[in-house]
Coordinates of C-alpha atoms and ligand atoms in Angstrom, one line a residue:
Chain A
X1 CA 25.9 177.1 -15.5
X2 CA 22.9 174.9 -16.4
X3 CA 21.1 176.0 -13.3
X4 CA 21.4 179.5 -14.4
X5 CA 20.0 178.8 -17.8
X6 CA 17.0 176.7 -16.3
X7 CA 16.3 179.6 -13.8
X8 CA 16.2 182.1 -16.7
X9 CA 14.1 180.0 -18.7
X10 CA 11.5 179.5 -15.9
X11 CA 11.5 182.5 -13.6
X12 CA 13.9 185.0 -15.1
X13 CA 17.5 186.0 -14.7
X14 CA 18.7 186.1 -11.1
X15 CA 20.1 189.6 -11.8
X16 CA 23.3 190.2 -13.8
X17 CA 22.4 193.8 -14.0
X18 CA 19.3 196.1 -13.2
X19 CA 18.3 195.8 -16.9
X20 CA 18.3 192.0 -16.5
X21 CA 16.1 192.2 -13.4
X22 CA 13.6 194.7 -15.0
X23 CA 10.2 193.4 -15.5
X24 CA 10.0 192.0 -19.0
X25 CA 6.8 193.6 -20.0
X26 CA 7.8 197.1 -18.9
X27 CA 11.2 196.5 -20.5
X28 CA 9.6 195.4 -23.9
X29 CA 7.2 198.3 -23.9
X30 CA 9.8 200.9 -22.9
X31 CA 12.2 199.7 -25.6
X32 CA 9.5 199.5 -28.2
X33 CA 8.5 202.9 -27.4
X34 CA 12.1 204.1 -27.5
X35 CA 12.6 202.7 -31.0
X36 CA 9.3 204.2 -32.2
X37 CA 10.1 207.6 -30.8
X38 CA 13.7 207.5 -31.9
X39 CA 13.1 206.5 -35.5
X40 CA 10.9 209.5 -35.8
X41 CA 13.7 211.9 -34.9
X42 CA 14.9 213.8 -38.0
X43 CA 18.4 215.0 -37.2
X44 CA 21.5 213.0 -37.3
X45 CA 22.8 214.4 -34.1
X46 CA 19.8 213.3 -32.1
X47 CA 19.8 209.9 -33.6
X48 CA 23.6 209.5 -32.8
X49 CA 22.8 210.6 -29.2
X50 CA 20.0 207.8 -29.1
X51 CA 22.5 205.2 -30.2
X52 CA 25.0 206.3 -27.7
X53 CA 22.4 206.1 -25.0
X54 CA 21.6 202.4 -26.1
X55 CA 25.4 201.7 -26.1
X56 CA 25.8 202.9 -22.7
X57 CA 22.9 200.7 -21.6
X58 CA 24.4 197.7 -23.1
X59 CA 27.6 198.4 -21.5
X60 CA 25.8 198.9 -18.1
X61 CA 24.2 195.4 -18.8
X62 CA 27.6 194.0 -19.4
X63 CA 26.8 192.7 -22.9
X64 CA 29.6 191.3 -24.9
X65 CA 30.8 193.7 -27.5
X66 CA 31.8 191.1 -29.9
X67 CA 28.3 189.5 -29.9
X68 CA 26.9 192.9 -30.4
X69 CA 29.2 193.5 -33.5
X70 CA 28.5 190.1 -34.9
X71 CA 24.8 190.8 -34.8
X72 CA 25.1 194.1 -36.3
X73 CA 27.2 192.6 -39.2
X74 CA 24.5 190.1 -39.8
X75 CA 22.0 192.9 -40.9
X76 CA 24.7 194.7 -42.8
X77 CA 24.0 193.0 -46.3
X78 CA 20.3 194.2 -46.3
X79 CA 20.9 197.6 -44.8
X80 CA 24.1 198.3 -46.5
X81 CA 22.8 197.7 -49.9
X82 CA 20.0 200.1 -49.5
X83 CA 22.3 202.6 -48.1
X84 CA 24.8 202.3 -50.9
X85 CA 22.0 202.6 -53.5
X86 CA 20.1 205.6 -52.0
X87 CA 22.6 208.3 -52.8
X88 CA 22.6 207.3 -56.4
X89 CA 18.8 207.0 -57.0
X90 CA 17.6 210.0 -55.0
X91 CA 17.3 213.2 -57.1
X92 CA 18.8 216.3 -55.9
X93 CA 21.9 218.6 -55.8
X94 CA 24.8 216.3 -57.2
X95 CA 28.0 216.5 -55.2
X96 CA 29.9 213.9 -57.2
X97 CA 29.4 212.7 -60.7
X98 CA 30.8 210.0 -62.9
X99 CA 30.3 209.7 -66.6
X100 CA 31.4 206.8 -68.7
X101 CA 30.0 206.5 -72.3
X102 CA 26.2 206.7 -72.2
X103 CA 25.9 206.2 -68.5
X104 CA 26.2 208.9 -65.8
X105 CA 26.1 208.4 -62.1
X106 CA 25.6 211.2 -59.6
X107 CA 25.6 211.1 -55.9
X108 CA 23.1 213.6 -54.4
X109 CA 23.4 215.4 -51.2
X110 CA 19.6 214.5 -50.5
X111 CA 20.4 210.9 -51.0
X112 CA 23.5 211.0 -48.8
X113 CA 21.3 212.6 -46.0
X114 CA 18.5 210.0 -46.4
X115 CA 21.1 207.1 -46.5
X116 CA 22.8 208.2 -43.3
X117 CA 19.5 208.8 -41.4
X118 CA 18.2 205.4 -42.5
X119 CA 21.4 203.8 -41.5
X120 CA 21.2 205.4 -38.0
X121 CA 17.6 204.6 -37.5
X122 CA 18.3 200.9 -38.3
X123 CA 21.3 201.0 -35.9
X124 CA 19.1 202.3 -33.2
X125 CA 16.4 199.7 -33.7
X126 CA 19.1 196.9 -33.7
X127 CA 20.8 198.1 -30.6
X128 CA 17.5 198.2 -28.7
X129 CA 16.4 194.8 -30.0
X130 CA 19.8 193.2 -29.0
X131 CA 19.4 194.7 -25.7
X132 CA 16.0 193.5 -25.1
X133 CA 16.8 189.9 -26.4
X134 CA 20.2 189.5 -24.5
X135 CA 18.8 190.8 -21.2
X136 CA 15.4 188.9 -21.2
X137 CA 16.0 185.5 -22.6
X138 CA 13.6 183.8 -25.2
X139 CA 11.1 182.3 -22.9
X140 CA 10.4 185.3 -20.8
X141 CA 10.4 187.5 -23.8
X142 CA 7.8 185.4 -25.6
X143 CA 5.7 185.5 -22.3
X144 CA 6.0 189.3 -22.0
X145 CA 5.0 189.6 -25.7
X146 CA 2.0 187.4 -25.3
X147 CA 0.8 189.2 -22.1
X148 CA 1.3 192.5 -24.0
X149 CA -1.3 191.1 -26.6
X150 CA 0.7 190.0 -29.4
X151 CA -1.2 187.2 -31.1
X152 CA 0.0 183.7 -30.4
X153 CA 0.3 183.0 -34.1
X154 CA 3.0 185.6 -34.5
X155 CA 5.0 184.4 -31.6
X156 CA 4.8 180.8 -32.9
X157 CA 5.9 182.0 -36.3
X158 CA 8.9 183.7 -34.8
X159 CA 9.9 180.7 -32.7
X160 CA 9.6 178.3 -35.5
X161 CA 11.4 180.5 -37.9
X162 CA 14.4 180.6 -35.6
X163 CA 14.4 176.7 -35.3
X164 CA 14.1 176.1 -39.0
X165 CA 16.7 178.5 -40.2
X166 CA 19.3 176.2 -38.6
X167 CA 17.3 173.1 -39.9
X168 CA 17.7 174.5 -43.5
X169 CA 21.5 175.4 -43.0
X170 CA 22.1 171.9 -41.7
X171 CA 20.2 170.3 -44.6
X172 CA 22.1 172.3 -47.0
X173 CA 25.5 171.3 -45.5
X174 CA 24.5 167.6 -45.7
X175 CA 23.4 167.9 -49.4
X176 CA 26.6 169.7 -50.3
X177 CA 28.6 166.9 -48.6
X178 CA 26.7 164.3 -50.4
X179 CA 27.3 165.9 -53.8
X180 CA 31.0 166.3 -53.0
X181 CA 31.2 162.6 -52.1
X182 CA 30.0 161.7 -55.4
X183 CA 32.6 163.8 -57.2
X184 CA 30.6 167.0 -57.9
X185 CA 32.9 170.1 -58.2
X186 CA 31.0 173.3 -58.5
X187 CA 32.1 175.6 -61.2
X188 CA 34.1 178.6 -60.4
X189 CA 31.3 181.2 -61.1
X190 CA 27.6 181.2 -61.1
X191 CA 27.4 181.6 -64.8
X192 CA 28.9 178.2 -65.5
X193 CA 26.1 176.1 -67.0
X194 CA 26.4 173.2 -64.9
X195 CA 26.7 175.0 -61.6
X196 CA 23.8 177.2 -62.5
X197 CA 21.4 174.2 -63.1
X198 CA 22.8 172.5 -60.2
X199 CA 22.0 175.4 -57.9
X200 CA 18.4 175.2 -59.3
X201 CA 18.2 171.7 -58.3
X202 CA 19.7 172.2 -54.9
X203 CA 17.3 175.0 -54.0
X204 CA 14.4 172.8 -55.1
X205 CA 15.6 169.7 -53.2
X206 CA 16.4 172.0 -50.2
X207 CA 12.8 173.4 -50.2
X208 CA 11.3 169.8 -50.3
X209 CA 13.7 168.4 -47.8
X210 CA 13.4 171.2 -45.2
X211 CA 9.6 171.1 -45.7
X212 CA 9.5 167.4 -44.8
X213 CA 11.9 167.6 -42.0
X214 CA 10.2 170.6 -40.7
X215 CA 7.0 168.7 -40.3
X216 CA 8.8 165.9 -38.5
X217 CA 10.5 168.2 -36.1
X218 CA 7.2 169.9 -35.4
X219 CA 5.7 166.5 -34.6
X220 CA 8.7 165.6 -32.3
X221 CA 8.1 169.0 -30.6
X222 CA 4.4 168.1 -29.9
X223 CA 5.5 164.7 -28.8
X224 CA 7.4 166.3 -26.0
X225 CA 4.6 168.4 -24.8
X226 CA 5.2 171.7 -26.9
X227 CA 1.8 173.4 -27.1
X228 CA 2.4 176.2 -29.3
X229 CA 3.6 179.6 -27.9
X230 CA 2.4 180.1 -24.2
X231 CA -1.0 181.4 -23.8
X232 CA -1.7 184.7 -22.2
X233 CA 0.7 184.3 -19.3
X234 CA -0.4 185.5 -16.0
X235 CA 2.5 187.7 -14.7
X236 CA 2.4 189.7 -11.4
X237 CA 2.0 193.6 -11.9
X238 CA 5.2 195.3 -12.3
X239 CA 6.7 197.2 -9.4
X240 CA 7.1 201.0 -9.3
X241 CA 10.8 200.7 -9.8
X242 CA 10.5 198.9 -13.2
X243 CA 7.9 201.6 -14.1
X244 CA 10.4 204.3 -13.2
X245 CA 13.2 202.8 -15.2
X246 CA 10.8 202.3 -18.2
X247 CA 9.8 206.1 -17.9
X248 CA 13.5 207.0 -18.0
X249 CA 14.1 204.9 -21.2
X250 CA 11.2 206.4 -22.9
X251 CA 12.0 209.9 -21.8
X252 CA 15.3 210.0 -23.6
X253 CA 14.0 210.1 -27.2
X254 CA 11.2 212.4 -25.9
X255 CA 13.8 214.8 -24.8
X256 CA 15.6 214.5 -28.0
X257 CA 12.4 215.4 -29.9
X258 CA 12.1 218.5 -27.7
X259 CA 15.7 219.4 -28.4
X260 CA 15.0 219.2 -32.1
X261 CA 11.9 221.2 -31.9
X262 CA 13.8 223.7 -29.7
X263 CA 16.5 224.0 -32.3
X264 CA 14.2 224.7 -35.0
X265 CA 12.4 227.5 -33.0
X266 CA 15.9 228.9 -32.2
X267 CA 16.8 228.9 -35.9
X268 CA 13.4 230.6 -36.7
X269 CA 14.0 233.1 -33.8
X270 CA 17.6 233.9 -35.1
X271 CA 16.2 234.6 -38.6
Chain B
X1 CA -5.7 142.0 -17.8
X2 CA -4.6 145.7 -17.6
X3 CA -3.8 147.0 -20.9
X4 CA -1.5 149.8 -21.8
X5 CA -2.5 149.9 -25.4
X6 CA -5.5 148.5 -27.3
X7 CA -5.8 149.0 -31.0
X8 CA -8.9 148.0 -33.1
X9 CA -9.1 148.2 -37.0
X10 CA -6.8 151.2 -37.3
X11 CA -6.4 152.7 -40.7
X12 CA -4.1 155.5 -41.7
X13 CA -3.6 156.9 -45.1
X14 CA -1.1 159.5 -45.9
X15 CA -1.8 162.6 -48.0
X16 CA -0.2 161.3 -51.0
X17 CA -2.5 158.3 -50.9
X18 CA -0.1 155.6 -49.3
X19 CA -2.1 153.3 -47.1
X20 CA 0.3 152.8 -44.3
X21 CA -2.1 151.1 -41.8
X22 CA -4.9 148.8 -43.0
X23 CA -6.8 147.5 -40.1
X24 CA -4.2 147.1 -37.4
X25 CA -5.5 145.4 -34.2
X26 CA -3.4 144.6 -31.3
X27 CA -3.1 144.7 -27.6
X28 CA -0.3 145.4 -25.0
X29 CA -0.4 144.5 -21.5
X30 CA 0.7 147.0 -18.9
X31 CA 4.5 146.7 -17.9
X32 CA 5.4 144.4 -20.9
X33 CA 8.4 144.6 -23.2
X34 CA 7.2 144.5 -26.8
X35 CA 9.2 144.3 -30.0
X36 CA 7.4 145.3 -33.0
X37 CA 8.9 143.9 -36.1
X38 CA 8.3 143.8 -39.8
X39 CA 9.9 144.8 -43.2
X40 CA 10.6 148.4 -44.1
X41 CA 7.4 150.3 -44.8
X42 CA 5.2 147.9 -42.8
X43 CA 3.8 150.8 -40.9
X44 CA 5.7 150.4 -37.5
X45 CA 6.6 154.3 -37.3
X46 CA 3.2 155.3 -38.4
X47 CA 1.6 153.1 -35.7
X48 CA 3.9 154.5 -33.0
X49 CA 3.0 158.1 -33.8
X50 CA -0.7 157.3 -33.0
X51 CA 0.3 156.4 -29.4
X52 CA 0.2 160.0 -28.2
X53 CA -2.1 161.5 -30.6
X54 CA 0.3 163.1 -33.1
X55 CA -1.7 161.1 -35.6
X56 CA -5.3 160.7 -35.0
X57 CA -7.0 157.4 -35.9
X58 CA -8.7 157.9 -39.4
X59 CA -10.7 154.8 -39.0
X60 CA -10.7 152.3 -36.1
X61 CA -9.8 153.2 -32.5
X62 CA -6.7 153.5 -30.1
X63 CA -6.9 153.3 -26.4
X64 CA -3.9 154.2 -24.4
X65 CA -3.8 153.7 -20.6
X66 CA -7.6 153.5 -20.6
X67 CA -8.0 156.7 -22.5
X68 CA -9.4 156.9 -26.0
X69 CA -6.9 158.8 -28.2
X70 CA -8.5 161.9 -29.8
X71 CA -7.8 165.5 -30.3
X72 CA -9.0 166.2 -26.7
X73 CA -6.8 163.6 -25.0
X74 CA -3.7 164.1 -27.2
X75 CA -2.2 166.9 -24.8
X76 CA -2.6 164.7 -21.8
X77 CA -1.1 161.7 -23.5
X78 CA 2.0 163.6 -24.5
X79 CA 3.5 163.3 -21.0
X80 CA 2.4 159.8 -20.5
X81 CA 3.7 158.4 -23.6
X82 CA 7.3 159.1 -24.6
X83 CA 8.3 158.7 -28.3
X84 CA 11.8 158.4 -29.3
X85 CA 11.8 159.1 -33.0
X86 CA 13.6 157.1 -35.7
X87 CA 15.9 159.8 -36.9
X88 CA 17.4 161.9 -34.0
X89 CA 17.8 164.7 -36.4
X90 CA 14.2 165.2 -36.2
X91 CA 13.9 165.2 -32.5
X92 CA 17.1 167.0 -31.4
X93 CA 17.0 170.7 -32.3
X94 CA 18.0 173.0 -29.3
X95 CA 21.3 174.9 -29.3
X96 CA 22.8 172.7 -26.5
X97 CA 22.3 169.1 -25.5
X98 CA 21.3 170.3 -22.0
X99 CA 18.5 172.5 -23.3
X100 CA 17.3 169.9 -25.7
X101 CA 16.8 167.4 -22.8
X102 CA 15.2 170.2 -20.7
X103 CA 12.7 171.0 -23.4
X104 CA 10.2 168.2 -22.5
X105 CA 10.2 168.8 -18.8
X106 CA 10.0 172.6 -19.2
X107 CA 7.0 172.1 -21.5
X108 CA 5.4 170.0 -18.5
X109 CA 5.6 173.0 -16.3
X110 CA 7.8 171.4 -13.7
X111 CA 9.8 173.7 -11.2
X112 CA 13.5 174.3 -12.0
X113 CA 15.0 172.1 -9.4
X114 CA 12.9 169.2 -10.6
X115 CA 13.9 169.9 -14.2
X116 CA 17.5 170.1 -13.4
X117 CA 17.4 166.9 -11.5
X118 CA 15.6 165.0 -14.2
X119 CA 18.0 166.4 -16.9
X120 CA 21.0 165.4 -14.9
X121 CA 19.7 161.8 -14.3
X122 CA 18.8 161.3 -17.9
X123 CA 22.0 162.5 -19.3
X124 CA 23.9 160.5 -16.9
X125 CA 21.9 157.3 -17.9
X126 CA 22.8 157.6 -21.5
X127 CA 26.3 158.6 -20.9
X128 CA 26.1 162.0 -22.3
X129 CA 26.5 164.3 -19.3
X130 CA 30.0 165.2 -20.3
X131 CA 28.6 166.5 -23.6
X132 CA 25.9 168.6 -22.1
X133 CA 27.3 171.9 -23.3
X134 CA 27.7 170.9 -27.0
X135 CA 25.6 171.7 -30.0
X136 CA 23.6 168.7 -30.9
X137 CA 24.1 169.0 -34.6
X138 CA 28.0 168.5 -34.0
X139 CA 27.5 165.2 -32.3
X140 CA 27.9 161.8 -34.0
X141 CA 24.8 160.2 -35.0
X142 CA 24.9 157.6 -32.2
X143 CA 25.5 160.4 -29.7
X144 CA 22.5 162.2 -31.2
X145 CA 20.4 159.1 -30.6
X146 CA 21.4 159.0 -27.0
X147 CA 20.4 162.6 -26.5
X148 CA 17.0 161.9 -28.1
X149 CA 16.5 159.0 -25.7
X150 CA 17.5 161.1 -22.7
X151 CA 15.0 163.8 -23.8
X152 CA 12.2 161.3 -23.6
X153 CA 13.5 159.7 -20.3
X154 CA 13.6 163.1 -18.6
X155 CA 9.9 163.3 -19.1
X156 CA 9.3 160.1 -17.0
X157 CA 6.6 158.6 -19.3
X158 CA 4.5 155.6 -18.4
X159 CA 4.7 154.1 -21.8
X160 CA 8.0 154.6 -23.9
X161 CA 8.1 153.8 -27.5
X162 CA 11.5 153.7 -29.2
X163 CA 11.8 153.6 -33.1
X164 CA 14.8 151.8 -34.0
X165 CA 16.7 152.7 -30.9
X166 CA 19.7 150.4 -31.5
X167 CA 20.6 151.6 -35.1
X168 CA 24.0 153.4 -34.9
X169 CA 24.6 152.6 -31.2
X170 CA 27.9 151.0 -30.6
X171 CA 28.0 147.6 -28.7
X172 CA 28.4 149.3 -25.4
X173 CA 25.7 151.9 -26.3
X174 CA 23.5 148.9 -27.0
X175 CA 24.3 147.3 -23.6
X176 CA 23.8 150.5 -21.8
X177 CA 20.4 151.1 -23.6
X178 CA 19.2 147.6 -22.7
X179 CA 20.4 148.3 -19.1
X180 CA 18.2 151.5 -19.1
X181 CA 15.3 149.6 -20.5
X182 CA 15.7 146.9 -17.9
X183 CA 15.5 149.5 -15.2
X184 CA 12.4 151.2 -16.6
X185 CA 10.9 147.8 -16.9
X186 CA 11.5 147.2 -13.3
X187 CA 9.7 150.4 -12.4
X188 CA 6.6 149.2 -14.4
X189 CA 7.1 151.2 -17.4
X190 CA 5.6 149.7 -20.5
X191 CA 8.3 149.5 -23.3
X192 CA 7.7 149.3 -27.0
X193 CA 10.6 148.9 -29.5
X194 CA 10.3 149.0 -33.3
X195 CA 13.3 147.2 -34.6
X196 CA 14.7 144.9 -37.3
X197 CA 17.2 143.4 -34.9
X198 CA 15.9 140.0 -34.3
X199 CA 18.7 139.0 -31.8
X200 CA 17.8 141.9 -29.6
X201 CA 14.1 141.2 -29.9
X202 CA 14.6 137.5 -29.1
X203 CA 16.7 138.3 -26.1
X204 CA 14.8 141.2 -24.6
X205 CA 11.2 141.1 -25.5
X206 CA 8.4 139.2 -23.8
X207 CA 5.9 139.9 -26.5
X208 CA 6.6 140.1 -30.2
X209 CA 4.3 141.7 -32.8
X210 CA 5.2 141.2 -36.3
X211 CA 3.6 143.6 -38.9
X212 CA 3.4 143.5 -42.5
X213 CA 1.6 146.0 -45.1
X214 CA -0.2 147.8 -42.2
X215 CA -1.6 144.7 -40.4
X216 CA -0.5 142.4 -37.7
X217 CA 1.0 139.2 -39.4
X218 CA 1.6 137.3 -36.1
X219 CA 2.0 137.9 -32.4
X220 CA 2.9 136.1 -29.4
X221 CA 6.0 135.0 -27.5
X222 CA 9.6 135.6 -28.8
X223 CA 9.5 131.9 -29.8
X224 CA 7.7 133.1 -33.0
X225 CA 11.0 134.4 -34.2
X226 CA 12.5 130.9 -34.4
X227 CA 9.7 130.0 -37.1
X228 CA 11.4 130.1 -40.5
X229 CA 8.2 130.6 -42.6
X230 CA 7.0 133.5 -40.6
X231 CA 10.3 135.2 -40.4
X232 CA 10.9 134.9 -44.0
X233 CA 7.5 136.4 -44.8
X234 CA 8.1 139.3 -42.5
X235 CA 11.4 140.1 -44.4
X236 CA 13.4 139.3 -41.2
X237 CA 16.2 136.7 -40.6
X238 CA 16.3 134.0 -38.0
X239 CA 18.1 134.9 -34.7
X240 CA 21.8 133.9 -35.0
X241 CA 21.3 131.4 -32.3
X242 CA 18.5 129.7 -34.1
X243 CA 20.5 129.7 -37.5
X244 CA 23.3 127.7 -35.7
X245 CA 20.8 125.1 -34.3
X246 CA 19.0 124.9 -37.7
X247 CA 22.3 123.7 -39.3
X248 CA 22.5 120.9 -36.6
X249 CA 19.5 118.7 -37.1
X250 CA 21.5 115.8 -35.6
X251 CA 21.1 117.1 -32.1
X252 CA 17.4 116.2 -32.5
X253 CA 16.2 119.1 -30.3
X254 CA 12.5 119.3 -29.4
X255 CA 12.5 123.0 -30.1
X256 CA 14.9 125.6 -31.7
X257 CA 16.6 127.8 -29.1
X258 CA 16.6 131.5 -30.0
X259 CA 18.6 133.1 -27.1
X260 CA 22.2 132.6 -25.8
X261 CA 20.9 131.2 -22.5
X262 CA 18.6 128.7 -24.0
X263 CA 21.5 127.7 -26.3
X264 CA 23.8 127.3 -23.4
X265 CA 21.3 125.2 -21.4
X266 CA 20.5 122.9 -24.2
X267 CA 24.2 122.3 -25.0
X268 CA 25.1 121.6 -21.3
X269 CA 22.3 119.1 -21.0
X270 CA 23.5 117.4 -24.3
X271 CA 27.2 117.4 -23.0
X272 CA 26.1 116.0 -19.7
X273 CA 23.9 113.4 -21.3
X274 CA 26.8 112.3 -23.6
X275 CA 29.3 112.2 -20.7
X276 CA 27.0 109.9 -18.8
X277 CA 26.4 107.8 -21.7
X278 CA 30.1 107.5 -22.3
X279 CA 30.5 106.4 -18.6
X280 CA 27.8 104.0 -19.0
X281 CA 29.4 102.4 -22.0
X282 CA 32.7 101.9 -20.2
X283 CA 31.1 100.6 -17.1
Ligands
LIG1 N1 5.2 161.3 -44.6 C1 4.7 160.4 -45.3 N2 4.2 160.7 -46.4 C2 3.6 159.6 -47.2 N3 3.8 158.3 -47.0 C3 4.6 158.1 -46.0 C4 4.9 159.0 -45.1 N4 5.8 158.3 -44.1 C5 5.7 157.0 -44.4 N5 4.8 156.8 -45.5 C6 4.6 155.5 -46.1 O1 3.8 154.8 -45.2 C7 4.3 153.4 -45.2 C8 4.6 153.0 -43.9 O2 5.7 153.8 -43.4 P1 6.3 153.6 -42.0 O3 7.4 154.7 -41.8 O4 5.4 153.5 -41.0 O5 7.2 152.1 -42.1 P2 8.2 151.4 -41.0 O6 7.6 150.2 -40.7 O7 8.4 152.4 -39.9 O8 9.4 151.2 -41.9 P3 10.9 151.2 -41.6 O9 11.3 149.9 -41.1 O10 11.6 151.5 -42.9 O11 11.1 152.3 -40.5 C9 5.4 153.3 -46.3 O12 4.8 152.7 -47.4 C10 5.9 154.7 -46.4 O13 6.3 154.9 -47.8
LIG2 MG1 10.1 153.4 -39.3

């Protein structure tokens, strides 16, 4: 088990699926191309088809469904909020209206369309990202990104963000525990005066503490030979099989674009 | 003499203006076991961070294994000098214990078989092999400390500096650590330990350096630790063994013992002498 992990870190996955074995640079580029092309699609049907294709790939790579759902749920608060608001704030033909006193809310058809398209685009992007990360492993992914020309500072930023999110979460847990141990009971809602001022203090202290700890962790990483994100890694050129797979991945959204264009032409002809 | 560390007039001031080191000078022979002692805030941790160029000398100079410590040599020194931090939470941050110990060796660019071997050896040495799959933040503090030590052992450094390694270890953990340090010493590794534990320092070290307010207050053999004036000035206490003999001036000893072995030897000699005296009296 450890052996597998080490191998994956150093030389790549021994091959759980063709997607795992695929050359990381080609895979990264192909999936990035896929996302860019797919998010430019303008019909719901073709976006759904793109999402289904990614789901099939994830299935073929034997990724765990529960992990996938978990990751998607993580993004829900951000995307969900926007998707919920869009139908109300987009002007257009109202399909549902609610009036109470001076306020009136209306859901517009245009808004619903925009929300569903946005939701689907985000879904496609997340599915592709999950596929990439889960079948590549962090170290190889960073190597691939750096040899594709992503500046080192960005890679380091990503890596440290990942580490520090956990640092902050742990720090928060410890602070909460220390408060509870000295008899602090948080009020029942945010508008209770004490709770509110306490929250302010917490956030302030959390910031300072995470900052200091972050600095010490960085020192500890340097002490163990961490040298920032890997420099431009020298990777062997990708094989023709990798390139073929990459081409297949990118061709899917291209075909969908053609279909969309074709459908428009079809409608024009019909008229 | 072949020196592992040589420091001359080292100054270090933190950004907030705290002068942590004010002209520190010391030298440490290769292969020695050094205890660095001193009150809280004496600058022990700050000094240790200079050994592999994490902090660069603001004034004065530091030489490690014959290399001047500066921005250019810092990278190279990181794999020669292993640093175990005072707070394991600062050092242990990977998703699993195993990955954390592999972090250093991977950074050194070793092949996977070698990394796997080193990680296993290090985790076995600190008795954490069975916990290798666990998330470090769920471990007890002493367990985290062991993982932090394993993380440095796995890099196979020539100098290893441990900041308060004994804190939070249970008695068996301490024994185990002393045994590990003993093995490293036998291999010729230079070991520096910053600690407040006078008993450990007295029993284990062959050199003692006492720091205060960013300077060296005294240095020499562990017998320094039996000098009450010095120990008091350094905010330490006498070793337990010494305290017992301090309370027994009637023994009229020529020197104060500070380790168990010395105490046993002294007492045995006394007992034998008394017995002989007794026989002589009867006869
Ligand atoms: N990050 C920092 N910023 C500002 N001042 C610091 C920082 N770290 C340490 N100091 C100060 O530098 C001085 C030396 O601290 P250092 O941590 O080296 O002491 P120490 O001998 O290791 O003490 P202890 O026995 O408590 O571990 C102290 O006065 C401390 O307050
Ligand atoms: Mg300290």
